[in-house]
Amino acid sequence: MILNFPTKDDFFYAATDYLNSSWDSVIELISEFEEIVGLIDDSEHPAESERYWGSAKQTLISATALVQQAVEFYIKGKIVDVSPYLLISGSPQSWPKGCNKKDVEFSLFRTLDAQDLLKVHDTVCKTRFTDQFVQWYEKLRVIRNKVMHTVDKSLVVKPLEVLEFILFAYHYFSDSNNWFESRKQYLEKTPVNSVQMFKVEDNANSYILNGILNEFKTVSEVLSPAKVKLYFNYNKKKRSFHCPSCYQIVLQMDFWDHEFIHSCAETYQLTGTDSSYECCICNYSGTFLSKICEDECCEEKLIDSESGVCLSCFCENAV
């Protein structure tokens, strides 16, 4: 018999890890470029920018290949949810030698090629892929094939394009639309954060959240308002504040200074016509008190009703 069949969850977890790994590469490049761009003389900026992203070409192409691998795993996960036997490819003559006489691991069987996944999925799954997805997937598969089988000097992938590949894939397949919840879970499993000594530290999550807030700030600046709204439910054109819940966590970082919060993303926005605000990262929901901040140098009425934190000067008020 066949042993150790993978499950839908196995494929989905692996796929999401691939997306996060791809994200790591692209975010690191964008953040690094933003740091050095201010040091470049204006007269040389176009040339230096071209050199930087030219040198990053292979990293971006590899990041795109990871997205394609992730999408394959998502599709395989959906097929496996119907039956794992559907993933086995080829006639019985091509199956592992002696599989009819001894138990064999599923991983030893050849599975469906990428070009067959869509057809099998749409044949056995209740909901077929849309034309939009099929066209998107084919574009991604062409890039992946060029990466795996040849060296195409004309192939160019832009960092913004890779970010949109990642977010589209996650948004399409995941039950949760909160990409940064996925990021948090992924970062909690990174090698350094898996060390038990660090896991038990009270402020370990503060560093993870600080990194996520910085990532959101970077991404929201390069994506269009429409994409930011679609993937993060965040309006770039609306007034926003620092989330009081996120603030309470990041201030636990060692050597924290209240001024550091100004480098973090403002993720707290009015949700509608009422007075309720919500954070697009941690989903904290709250309201402001109708009172002036107790700090004598602050005259704002931006007091979080639960924590008493003033979102202008970050003074803690009595509530």
C-alpha angles and dihedrals in degrees: 000000000000117000135205103017112195117239132220089257091053091055094042094050091049091046093052090049089054090053091050092049090052090048091053091058096048097043091050091054095046093047092047092049091050089053095052100036091079090057094055118096110248092235091057098038099102093049094044092047090052091049092050096051091040088059090047093054098103093046091053092047091050090048089054091050088055090055091052090050089050092052091050089054092048090053092046089051091056092048092048089053087065095042132327090217089070090070094060110102132201135028122300088260088068095050120110113291113265095008089136091057103043141023113276132196115246089231090068092065121088110246133206119300117243091250091059099048097085093049093049092045094050090047098052105024123083096229117048124212117266122245088248091058094045091054091046092049093049091053090051093046092052090055091048093050091051090051095048101040108031147001110259110191091190094056110111127175120185122217092237089053092054092049090053091048090054096046094044091052094047093044091049099049107025123090087216121063092199104102092180092058085060089048091052092051091047094048091049087061098048115121096258094045092047090064105108094223090061095040092061093049111111093223099047092103091051091066092047092050092046089054091049092050090052090049092051091050091052095046097043090054095055100037121079118256090250093054093046090052092047098048102030105021088235127136111218091195096053124088112261140185139201110277110250091214094050089046092056089055102044093048086069089072115114114265091010117177122192089232089066091073090071090068090056124087120267102233103163116101141163107267099208143315094323126075097262121119128197136194115230091209107046097014091232110164124200149134138238124250117237095237137099118254114265092229107104091220094053127071099174126125095214100118116148107233094220106039100023091228115150108228091208103052099005093233113154111240129195112257 
